[in-house]
Amino acid sequence: MEWKTDALMLGGIDYKDHDKLLTLFTAERGIVFTGIKGVRKPNAKLAFAAQPFAFAEYVLVEKGDNNTVKSAYLYDGFYPLRLDVERFYAASGIAAVCRAIAPDGERLHSLFVATVQAVKELAYAETDPIETLVGYMLTAAGEAGYYVDLDGCGICGSEIDGEPYFDFDAGHFTCAECSVGSRASVSTYHTLRKCAALEYDESKTPGGKKRALRLMKAFLESKTDTELACIGELLQICTE
C-alpha cells in the first residue's frame, strides 16, 4: 500500500551499502521509521530526502510493519542551519525532543506544526537560537502532558519576586516561602516566561538562557527517561 504524507526528517542511519533508515515526523502518524534505497550513491535523486531537517512530501510504500520511500518532493531543506553551528545544534535539540516525546502511530498535528515552525525560525529568523529551542521545549512538554506552570508559585499562588524553586515532579515553580523543589534562579524563571511569550522582566533575564535550557533538559529527561545528549553539547558551545 502506498501512502503520502508531509514529514520532517529528524534523523537517519546508514544501512547496507547505499541505503539509509530514516526517522520521519508526520502529522498523521507521529514518528514513522522508513527505509530509503540507494540514497547514498553518487548523484542519488532522493539524496535531499535523507538530509537532516528535510521538510518534504514523502510517498511511502507500506508492507507489513515496514515502510520504504518511493518518492519525495522537497518543500524546504532549511539550508542556513548548516552555516551556523549553534543553530544546527539547536535544531538537533528540537529533533531529539520530538523523538523523545512523540509516540508512533498517533495524529499530532499541533506538535507537528510547532516543530516545523521552530526549525524554520532557527533557519531564517534573527531570533536567539537558545530561546527558540527553550520555547519549543515548553510547547512540546505541554503537548506531551508535561506542562510547565510559569504562573507564579504552584503552591500558594503568589507572584515569585525572590529566589524561586522548581519542583520537577509537579512541573511548577514555588516561591522562597514554600521552597518546594530544587533551587533555581530569578533569571531562569524570567527567561522561561520570555520563551513562553508571557509577561517578564527583561532586567532579570541576563544569564538565564543557559540556565533555562539546562532546567528544561533535565525536566524532559526526567519525564521521558531519554538522554538529550545533543542539548548537552549545545550547552558547551553556546554563548550567553
XYZ file of C-alpha atoms in Angstrom:
240
model
C 0.000 0.000 0.000
C 1.237 3.480 -0.884
C 0.571 6.472 1.318
C 1.565 10.106 1.137
C 2.482 12.424 3.996
C 4.196 15.688 4.782
C 7.099 14.957 7.100
C 10.150 16.445 8.763
C 13.272 14.270 8.652
C 14.542 14.025 12.227
C 17.490 11.678 11.725
C 18.926 8.806 9.743
C 21.430 6.000 9.980
C 23.354 4.196 7.237
C 22.023 0.789 6.239
C 23.647 -1.751 3.940
C 25.921 -0.321 1.241
C 23.841 2.516 -0.158
C 20.623 2.750 1.869
C 19.543 4.662 4.966
C 16.927 4.224 7.667
C 15.080 7.470 8.368
C 13.093 8.783 11.296
C 10.280 10.962 9.974
C 7.874 13.068 11.991
C 4.407 13.275 10.457
C 1.203 14.998 11.490
C -0.929 11.917 10.780
C 1.116 9.117 12.348
C 3.635 10.784 14.640
C 7.054 9.149 14.385
C 7.483 6.901 11.347
C 10.544 4.773 10.579
C 11.264 4.099 6.921
C 13.965 2.845 4.623
C 15.188 4.768 1.604
C 17.102 2.812 -1.018
C 20.211 3.820 -2.921
C 20.275 7.251 -1.370
C 24.000 7.129 -0.549
C 25.024 6.536 -4.146
C 26.667 9.434 -6.017
C 24.030 11.717 -7.584
C 21.146 9.836 -5.936
C 17.900 11.557 -6.919
C 16.420 11.310 -3.428
C 19.535 12.410 -1.545
C 17.708 15.574 -0.398
C 15.023 13.478 1.320
C 17.609 11.873 3.602
C 19.194 15.144 4.752
C 18.677 16.343 8.350
C 15.607 18.572 8.734
C 14.336 17.982 5.195
C 10.696 19.061 5.127
C 9.053 17.245 2.249
C 6.089 15.366 0.908
C 7.067 11.693 1.116
C 5.389 8.873 -0.765
C 5.900 5.665 1.206
C 5.257 2.058 0.333
C 3.955 0.188 3.358
C 4.396 -3.564 3.566
C 3.530 -5.135 6.890
C 5.313 -3.128 9.565
C 7.891 -1.720 7.138
C 7.925 1.460 5.072
C 10.101 2.409 2.108
C 10.365 5.846 0.497
C 9.225 5.675 -3.120
C 9.461 9.370 -3.964
C 9.599 12.767 -2.315
C 9.002 16.440 -3.092
C 11.053 18.932 -1.100
C 9.322 21.916 0.462
C 12.345 23.222 2.357
C 15.765 21.898 3.335
C 16.440 24.761 5.815
C 19.937 25.101 4.373
C 21.020 28.092 6.564
C 21.137 25.733 9.554
C 24.281 24.197 8.058
C 26.055 27.564 8.159
C 25.689 28.205 11.908
C 26.829 25.528 14.350
C 24.750 26.867 17.264
C 21.561 26.947 15.212
C 22.291 23.479 13.816
C 22.705 22.091 17.344
C 19.523 23.861 18.442
C 17.642 22.245 15.535
C 19.167 18.908 16.511
C 17.840 19.546 20.014
C 14.362 20.080 18.594
C 14.636 16.793 16.707
C 15.817 14.971 19.844
C 12.977 16.345 21.964
C 10.458 15.442 19.265
C 11.767 11.875 19.065
C 11.629 11.578 22.853
C 8.015 12.671 23.292
C 6.185 11.906 20.035
C 4.584 8.442 20.017
C 4.332 6.237 16.954
C 1.041 5.987 15.115
C -0.778 8.969 16.666
C -2.083 12.123 15.000
C -0.081 15.069 16.362
C -0.979 17.991 14.150
C -0.331 20.826 16.612
C 3.052 19.437 17.671
C 3.974 18.861 14.015
C 3.201 22.480 13.155
C 5.131 23.730 16.197
C 8.142 21.581 15.288
C 8.330 22.718 11.669
C 7.793 26.333 12.716
C 10.606 26.166 15.283
C 13.060 24.710 12.746
C 12.014 27.366 10.223
C 12.572 30.087 12.812
C 16.047 28.762 13.562
C 16.907 28.743 9.857
C 15.559 32.098 8.765
C 14.671 34.368 11.692
C 17.078 36.520 13.676
C 15.739 35.256 16.979
C 18.036 33.803 19.615
C 18.510 30.057 18.908
C 18.593 29.092 22.589
C 15.369 30.954 23.290
C 13.750 29.343 20.242
C 14.767 25.891 21.472
C 13.586 26.561 25.043
C 10.268 27.891 23.736
C 9.827 24.742 21.676
C 10.689 22.536 24.637
C 7.998 24.256 26.711
C 5.444 23.742 23.940
C 6.459 20.130 23.337
C 6.386 19.346 27.045
C 2.840 20.665 27.252
C 1.750 18.653 24.205
C 3.143 15.522 25.864
C 1.278 16.204 29.117
C 4.301 17.554 30.996
C 3.061 21.134 31.249
C 5.421 23.590 32.965
C 3.438 26.069 35.071
C 5.030 29.525 34.983
C 2.141 31.397 36.576
C 3.592 32.236 39.980
C 4.016 29.851 42.889
C 2.462 26.479 42.204
C 1.540 26.059 45.889
C 0.392 29.370 47.333
C -0.307 31.149 44.055
C 1.677 34.265 44.907
C 3.934 36.060 42.448
C 7.547 34.954 42.527
C 9.637 38.007 43.373
C 12.606 36.449 45.127
C 14.580 33.269 44.646
C 12.386 30.555 43.047
C 12.424 26.785 43.380
C 11.406 24.272 40.728
C 9.509 21.084 41.514
C 10.495 18.578 38.820
C 7.723 16.170 39.796
C 4.903 18.715 39.640
C 6.366 20.849 36.864
C 5.923 24.165 38.625
C 7.918 26.849 40.404
C 7.441 27.707 44.044
C 8.318 30.834 45.982
C 11.032 31.062 48.632
C 8.432 30.811 51.403
C 7.078 27.492 50.082
C 10.537 26.399 48.814
C 9.489 23.013 47.407
C 11.794 21.510 44.808
C 15.277 22.413 43.642
C 16.641 25.923 43.936
C 16.540 27.778 40.626
C 17.350 31.391 39.782
C 15.379 34.529 39.066
C 16.977 34.724 35.616
C 15.874 31.158 34.825
C 12.277 31.891 35.772
C 12.013 35.132 33.776
C 13.814 33.665 30.756
C 11.337 30.776 30.708
C 8.454 33.239 30.892
C 10.016 35.161 27.994
C 10.356 31.978 25.924
C 6.739 31.093 26.712
C 5.597 34.541 25.478
C 4.434 35.536 28.971
C 4.999 38.841 30.731
C 8.532 39.004 32.120
C 11.111 41.422 33.494
C 13.915 41.925 30.951
C 16.240 43.234 33.666
C 16.024 39.825 35.358
C 16.868 37.679 32.299
C 20.666 38.182 31.911
C 22.459 34.886 32.476
C 19.216 32.943 32.215
C 19.349 31.363 28.743
C 21.722 28.530 29.517
C 20.145 28.018 32.942
C 16.669 27.798 31.390
C 17.899 25.341 28.760
C 19.656 23.252 31.387
C 16.493 23.119 33.507
C 14.261 22.113 30.579
C 16.764 19.473 29.506
C 16.760 17.947 32.996
C 12.961 18.192 33.233
C 12.285 16.416 29.927
C 14.951 13.802 30.573
C 13.293 13.015 33.911
C 9.867 12.694 32.268
C 10.880 10.713 29.181
C 13.815 8.710 30.557
C 15.758 9.815 27.476
C 19.186 11.443 27.404
C 19.163 14.593 25.280
C 22.872 14.441 24.541
C 22.901 16.983 21.703
C 21.425 19.606 24.025
C 24.237 18.896 26.463
C 26.686 19.517 23.625
C 24.888 22.751 22.747
C 25.249 23.949 26.329
C 29.008 23.526 25.992
C 29.338 25.629 22.847
C 26.617 28.271 23.160
C 27.262 31.795 24.365
C 25.011 33.630 26.801
